[in-house]
């Protein structure tokens, strides 16, 4: 496939879709549904729903075009051996990581709350990266998976904009990946942090990456497929 250009901030983004992966960060029930980790931190989880439709459209477009799709999930081993005490020992005991909630143990792998929301469920062939931290590169094999597939560019979506999306984009940028963040396919419990988080990525000439929308990326992807 030829190189495409996507309208973006701070300037148009050049991309070779053959060397691009869609990375969907932590669209888990634990963050999007009542009774999970996000809610245990005192957040209004309904604020994240806006990202589901755009993520779904981007997922469909990426699958149709044959792009590598990677899903991530934040969570811990059932024995919590990989959960730093500094992360666990926060808030009242009944709301901590590992405590039992309506979707099972909070932020624990294998529990219903740890699953990706059904609208965005991974299909066979799509790597799922389980990560113990905020960044998707920290203590995972994401870098290895991307290198094995010759990926140089990441289309990044998911939640939350200023926490796991931002941390992952910063990690990716330091590792030499070019990141385009899909503004409408990301969301935060804090609309002001979402806006500022995106602005921070594109500021200073694209200090961490580029920002665009699902519609712009899908239009460029369709045009590239027609031209192929
Ligand atoms: N609390 C919050 O905004 N986010 C997280 O704890 N993890 C992710 O962003 N996935």
mmCIF file of C-alpha atoms and ligand atoms in Angstrom:
data_model
loop_
_atom_site.group_PDB
_atom_site.id
_atom_site.type_symbol
_atom_site.label_atom_id
_atom_site.label_comp_id
_atom_site.label_asym_id
_atom_site.label_seq_id
_atom_site.Cartn_x
_atom_site.Cartn_y
_atom_site.Cartn_z
ATOM 1 C CA UNK A 1 0.000 0.000 0.000
ATOM 2 C CA UNK A 2 1.215 3.519 -0.785
ATOM 3 C CA UNK A 3 1.834 6.182 1.816
ATOM 4 C CA UNK A 4 -1.246 8.120 2.840
ATOM 5 C CA UNK A 5 -1.702 11.506 4.412
ATOM 6 C CA UNK A 6 -4.162 12.049 7.245
ATOM 7 C CA UNK A 7 -5.256 15.527 8.359
ATOM 8 C CA UNK A 8 -3.956 15.841 11.933
ATOM 9 C CA UNK A 9 -2.582 18.154 14.586
ATOM 10 C CA UNK A 10 0.008 19.614 14.581
ATOM 11 C CA UNK A 11 0.464 18.831 10.859
ATOM 12 C CA UNK A 12 -0.694 16.182 8.349
ATOM 13 C CA UNK A 13 0.370 12.671 9.276
ATOM 14 C CA UNK A 14 2.191 10.521 6.704
ATOM 15 C CA UNK A 15 1.420 6.847 7.123
ATOM 16 C CA UNK A 16 2.111 3.521 5.453
ATOM 17 C CA UNK A 17 -0.854 1.429 6.571
ATOM 18 C CA UNK A 18 1.092 -1.760 5.821
ATOM 19 C CA UNK A 19 3.394 -0.855 8.736
ATOM 20 C CA UNK A 20 0.679 0.369 11.073
ATOM 21 C CA UNK A 21 -1.162 -1.191 13.998
ATOM 22 C CA UNK A 22 -4.361 -0.148 15.743
ATOM 23 C CA UNK A 23 -3.785 -0.287 19.503
ATOM 24 C CA UNK A 24 -6.925 -0.148 21.648
ATOM 25 C CA UNK A 25 -6.073 0.600 25.241
ATOM 26 C CA UNK A 26 -7.959 -0.887 28.202
ATOM 27 C CA UNK A 27 -11.565 -0.751 26.936
ATOM 28 C CA UNK A 28 -12.452 -3.036 29.836
ATOM 29 C CA UNK A 29 -15.591 -3.423 31.892
ATOM 30 C CA UNK A 30 -13.446 -2.464 34.912
ATOM 31 C CA UNK A 31 -13.157 1.071 33.528
ATOM 32 C CA UNK A 32 -16.428 1.484 31.610
ATOM 33 C CA UNK A 33 -19.030 -0.205 33.785
ATOM 34 C CA UNK A 34 -20.345 0.479 37.300
ATOM 35 C CA UNK A 35 -18.771 -1.568 40.092
ATOM 36 C CA UNK A 36 -15.298 -1.864 38.555
ATOM 37 C CA UNK A 37 -11.919 -0.284 39.193
ATOM 38 C CA UNK A 38 -12.806 3.083 37.637
ATOM 39 C CA UNK A 39 -15.902 3.396 39.778
ATOM 40 C CA UNK A 40 -13.966 2.298 42.888
ATOM 41 C CA UNK A 41 -11.738 5.341 42.378
ATOM 42 C CA UNK A 42 -14.806 7.580 42.610
ATOM 43 C CA UNK A 43 -15.298 8.196 38.894
ATOM 44 C CA UNK A 44 -18.449 8.631 36.793
ATOM 45 C CA UNK A 45 -17.865 5.712 34.424
ATOM 46 C CA UNK A 46 -20.517 6.878 31.941
ATOM 47 C CA UNK A 47 -18.005 9.499 30.795
ATOM 48 C CA UNK A 48 -16.064 6.823 28.898
ATOM 49 C CA UNK A 49 -18.967 5.533 26.770
ATOM 50 C CA UNK A 50 -18.369 8.126 24.036
ATOM 51 C CA UNK A 51 -15.240 6.237 22.950
ATOM 52 C CA UNK A 52 -17.042 2.931 22.281
ATOM 53 C CA UNK A 53 -18.716 3.909 18.973
ATOM 54 C CA UNK A 54 -15.561 5.419 17.411
ATOM 55 C CA UNK A 55 -13.435 2.492 18.664
ATOM 56 C CA UNK A 56 -15.922 0.083 17.127
ATOM 57 C CA UNK A 57 -15.904 1.917 13.783
ATOM 58 C CA UNK A 58 -12.097 2.026 13.779
ATOM 59 C CA UNK A 59 -11.912 -1.649 14.726
ATOM 60 C CA UNK A 60 -14.238 -2.591 11.877
ATOM 61 C CA UNK A 61 -12.247 -0.491 9.394
ATOM 62 C CA UNK A 62 -8.918 -1.879 10.568
ATOM 63 C CA UNK A 63 -10.153 -5.469 10.371
ATOM 64 C CA UNK A 64 -11.557 -4.921 6.867
ATOM 65 C CA UNK A 65 -8.237 -3.432 5.719
ATOM 66 C CA UNK A 66 -6.167 -6.200 7.302
ATOM 67 C CA UNK A 67 -4.346 -3.932 9.778
ATOM 68 C CA UNK A 68 -2.770 -5.507 12.819
ATOM 69 C CA UNK A 69 -5.128 -4.928 15.762
ATOM 70 C CA UNK A 70 -3.787 -5.086 19.310
ATOM 71 C CA UNK A 71 -5.883 -4.870 22.475
ATOM 72 C CA UNK A 72 -4.497 -4.099 25.917
ATOM 73 C CA UNK A 73 -5.912 -4.767 29.366
ATOM 74 C CA UNK A 74 -4.733 -3.397 32.683
ATOM 75 C CA UNK A 75 -4.890 -5.930 35.483
ATOM 76 C CA UNK A 76 -3.062 -8.156 37.911
ATOM 77 C CA UNK A 77 -2.406 -11.785 38.723
ATOM 78 C CA UNK A 78 -4.951 -13.289 41.129
ATOM 79 C CA UNK A 79 -2.226 -13.497 43.788
ATOM 80 C CA UNK A 80 -1.462 -9.769 43.215
ATOM 81 C CA UNK A 81 2.260 -10.601 43.124
ATOM 82 C CA UNK A 82 2.651 -8.154 40.220
ATOM 83 C CA UNK A 83 0.683 -5.358 41.895
ATOM 84 C CA UNK A 84 2.874 -2.821 43.671
ATOM 85 C CA UNK A 85 1.718 -2.203 47.247
ATOM 86 C CA UNK A 86 1.769 1.512 46.439
ATOM 87 C CA UNK A 87 -0.947 0.831 43.835
ATOM 88 C CA UNK A 88 -2.989 -1.588 45.964
ATOM 89 C CA UNK A 89 -2.979 0.179 49.319
ATOM 90 C CA UNK A 90 -5.177 3.095 48.325
ATOM 91 C CA UNK A 91 -8.747 3.857 49.352
ATOM 92 C CA UNK A 92 -10.990 1.783 51.629
ATOM 93 C CA UNK A 93 -10.146 -1.972 51.693
ATOM 94 C CA UNK A 94 -13.459 -2.999 50.099
ATOM 95 C CA UNK A 95 -12.674 -0.883 47.027
ATOM 96 C CA UNK A 96 -9.049 -1.823 46.514
ATOM 97 C CA UNK A 97 -7.472 -3.860 43.721
ATOM 98 C CA UNK A 98 -8.241 -7.515 44.476
ATOM 99 C CA UNK A 99 -11.377 -6.769 46.506
ATOM 100 C CA UNK A 100 -14.622 -8.474 45.435
ATOM 101 C CA UNK A 101 -17.076 -6.329 43.507
ATOM 102 C CA UNK A 102 -20.140 -6.951 41.349
ATOM 103 C CA UNK A 103 -17.897 -7.877 38.382
ATOM 104 C CA UNK A 104 -15.594 -10.088 40.416
ATOM 105 C CA UNK A 105 -12.282 -9.115 41.978
ATOM 106 C CA UNK A 106 -11.323 -5.571 41.016
ATOM 107 C CA UNK A 107 -8.644 -5.290 38.309
ATOM 108 C CA UNK A 108 -7.748 -8.979 38.483
ATOM 109 C CA UNK A 109 -7.091 -11.082 35.388
ATOM 110 C CA UNK A 110 -9.707 -13.710 34.616
ATOM 111 C CA UNK A 111 -12.518 -11.852 36.364
ATOM 112 C CA UNK A 112 -15.575 -10.553 34.427
ATOM 113 C CA UNK A 113 -14.567 -6.932 35.078
ATOM 114 C CA UNK A 114 -11.195 -7.480 33.449
ATOM 115 C CA UNK A 115 -12.770 -8.368 30.103
ATOM 116 C CA UNK A 116 -12.960 -5.968 27.191
ATOM 117 C CA UNK A 117 -16.489 -4.618 26.655
ATOM 118 C CA UNK A 118 -18.469 -6.917 24.331
ATOM 119 C CA UNK A 119 -18.761 -4.336 21.523
ATOM 120 C CA UNK A 120 -14.955 -4.346 21.157
ATOM 121 C CA UNK A 121 -14.164 -7.962 22.004
ATOM 122 C CA UNK A 122 -10.970 -9.263 20.377
ATOM 123 C CA UNK A 123 -11.246 -11.904 17.669
ATOM 124 C CA UNK A 124 -8.840 -14.724 16.815
ATOM 125 C CA UNK A 125 -5.498 -13.431 15.567
ATOM 126 C CA UNK A 126 -5.613 -10.130 17.481
ATOM 127 C CA UNK A 127 -2.945 -10.057 20.204
ATOM 128 C CA UNK A 128 -4.186 -9.112 23.666
ATOM 129 C CA UNK A 129 -1.505 -7.526 25.837
ATOM 130 C CA UNK A 130 -2.074 -7.911 29.574
ATOM 131 C CA UNK A 131 -0.225 -5.161 31.398
ATOM 132 C CA UNK A 132 0.318 -4.558 35.090
ATOM 133 C CA UNK A 133 0.912 -0.825 34.706
ATOM 134 C CA UNK A 134 -0.445 2.174 32.924
ATOM 135 C CA UNK A 135 1.922 1.983 29.955
ATOM 136 C CA UNK A 136 1.402 -0.873 27.493
ATOM 137 C CA UNK A 137 5.168 -1.377 27.048
ATOM 138 C CA UNK A 138 5.982 -1.734 30.753
ATOM 139 C CA UNK A 139 6.618 -5.410 31.627
ATOM 140 C CA UNK A 140 4.876 -6.683 28.469
ATOM 141 C CA UNK A 141 5.925 -8.107 25.091
ATOM 142 C CA UNK A 142 4.208 -5.355 23.081
ATOM 143 C CA UNK A 143 7.490 -4.046 21.636
ATOM 144 C CA UNK A 144 8.427 -7.564 20.508
ATOM 145 C CA UNK A 145 5.019 -8.114 18.890
ATOM 146 C CA UNK A 146 5.256 -4.814 17.005
ATOM 147 C CA UNK A 147 8.838 -5.404 15.846
ATOM 148 C CA UNK A 148 8.020 -8.909 14.644
ATOM 149 C CA UNK A 149 5.309 -7.439 12.457
ATOM 150 C CA UNK A 150 7.446 -4.541 11.160
ATOM 151 C CA UNK A 151 5.180 -1.933 12.700
ATOM 152 C CA UNK A 152 6.442 1.664 12.777
ATOM 153 C CA UNK A 153 3.195 3.567 13.349
ATOM 154 C CA UNK A 154 0.504 3.192 16.006
ATOM 155 C CA UNK A 155 -3.101 4.362 15.779
ATOM 156 C CA UNK A 156 -3.979 4.728 19.445
ATOM 157 C CA UNK A 157 -7.469 4.625 20.955
ATOM 158 C CA UNK A 158 -8.982 3.734 24.312
ATOM 159 C CA UNK A 159 -9.101 4.900 27.891
ATOM 160 C CA UNK A 160 -8.257 6.949 29.721
ATOM 161 C CA UNK A 161 -6.756 9.710 27.628
ATOM 162 C CA UNK A 162 -4.462 11.208 30.241
ATOM 163 C CA UNK A 163 -3.586 7.995 32.063
ATOM 164 C CA UNK A 164 -3.045 4.763 30.097
ATOM 165 C CA UNK A 165 -3.319 6.261 26.610
ATOM 166 C CA UNK A 166 -0.868 9.026 27.478
ATOM 167 C CA UNK A 167 1.581 6.759 29.262
ATOM 168 C CA UNK A 168 1.561 4.328 26.335
ATOM 169 C CA UNK A 169 2.062 7.082 23.758
ATOM 170 C CA UNK A 170 4.984 8.468 25.759
ATOM 171 C CA UNK A 171 6.551 5.018 25.991
ATOM 172 C CA UNK A 172 5.990 4.397 22.269
ATOM 173 C CA UNK A 173 7.465 7.766 21.314
ATOM 174 C CA UNK A 174 10.635 7.056 23.283
ATOM 175 C CA UNK A 175 10.924 3.695 21.501
ATOM 176 C CA UNK A 176 10.742 5.315 18.076
ATOM 177 C CA UNK A 177 7.135 4.574 17.132
ATOM 178 C CA UNK A 178 5.064 7.286 15.475
ATOM 179 C CA UNK A 179 1.715 7.646 17.243
ATOM 180 C CA UNK A 180 -1.530 9.054 15.907
ATOM 181 C CA UNK A 181 -4.068 9.398 18.708
ATOM 182 C CA UNK A 182 -7.752 9.207 17.742
ATOM 183 C CA UNK A 183 -9.386 11.962 19.765
ATOM 184 C CA UNK A 184 -12.975 10.705 19.538
ATOM 185 C CA UNK A 185 -11.955 7.089 20.221
ATOM 186 C CA UNK A 186 -10.338 8.092 23.529
ATOM 187 C CA UNK A 187 -12.093 9.322 26.650
ATOM 188 C CA UNK A 188 -11.456 10.407 30.212
ATOM 189 C CA UNK A 189 -13.450 10.642 33.426
ATOM 190 C CA UNK A 190 -12.407 14.316 33.278
ATOM 191 C CA UNK A 191 -13.349 16.100 30.016
ATOM 192 C CA UNK A 192 -10.831 18.835 30.748
ATOM 193 C CA UNK A 193 -8.010 16.298 31.117
ATOM 194 C CA UNK A 194 -9.066 14.656 27.840
ATOM 195 C CA UNK A 195 -8.769 17.994 26.036
ATOM 196 C CA UNK A 196 -5.492 18.974 27.673
ATOM 197 C CA UNK A 197 -4.067 15.464 27.300
ATOM 198 C CA UNK A 198 -4.637 15.562 23.560
ATOM 199 C CA UNK A 199 -3.278 19.089 23.323
ATOM 200 C CA UNK A 200 -0.117 17.993 25.156
ATOM 201 C CA UNK A 201 0.543 15.258 22.598
ATOM 202 C CA UNK A 202 0.372 17.587 19.610
ATOM 203 C CA UNK A 203 2.003 20.642 21.248
ATOM 204 C CA UNK A 204 5.564 21.713 20.497
ATOM 205 C CA UNK A 205 5.398 20.437 16.940
ATOM 206 C CA UNK A 206 4.065 17.026 18.018
ATOM 207 C CA UNK A 207 6.217 16.410 21.072
ATOM 208 C CA UNK A 208 4.654 12.962 21.674
ATOM 209 C CA UNK A 209 2.733 12.429 18.436
ATOM 210 C CA UNK A 210 -0.217 13.517 16.312
ATOM 211 C CA UNK A 211 -3.939 13.838 16.994
ATOM 212 C CA UNK A 212 -6.731 13.187 14.505
ATOM 213 C CA UNK A 213 -10.190 11.608 14.393
ATOM 214 C CA UNK A 214 -11.589 8.206 13.534
ATOM 215 C CA UNK A 215 -13.396 9.696 10.525
ATOM 216 C CA UNK A 216 -10.190 11.114 9.057
ATOM 217 C CA UNK A 217 -8.298 7.841 9.525
ATOM 218 C CA UNK A 218 -11.101 5.730 8.058
ATOM 219 C CA UNK A 219 -11.336 8.044 5.037
ATOM 220 C CA UNK A 220 -7.589 7.752 4.443
ATOM 221 C CA UNK A 221 -7.730 3.976 4.902
ATOM 222 C CA UNK A 222 -10.549 3.633 2.358
ATOM 223 C CA UNK A 223 -8.699 5.833 -0.125
ATOM 224 C CA UNK A 224 -5.529 3.760 0.321
ATOM 225 C CA UNK A 225 -7.457 0.537 -0.262
ATOM 226 C CA UNK A 226 -9.103 1.923 -3.411
ATOM 227 C CA UNK A 227 -5.685 3.017 -4.716
ATOM 228 C CA UNK A 228 -4.052 -0.333 -3.964
HETATM 229 N N1 LIG B 1 -7.866 5.919 36.524
HETATM 230 C C1 LIG B 1 -7.703 6.141 35.235
HETATM 231 O O1 LIG B 1 -8.071 7.179 34.693
HETATM 232 N N2 LIG B 1 -7.145 5.180 34.464
HETATM 233 C C2 LIG B 1 -6.562 4.012 34.871
HETATM 234 O O2 LIG B 1 -6.424 3.726 36.048
HETATM 235 N N3 LIG B 1 -6.153 3.150 33.906
HETATM 236 C C3 LIG B 1 -6.295 3.405 32.539
HETATM 237 O O3 LIG B 1 -6.299 4.541 32.097
HETATM 238 N N4 LIG B 1 -6.450 2.352 31.734
#
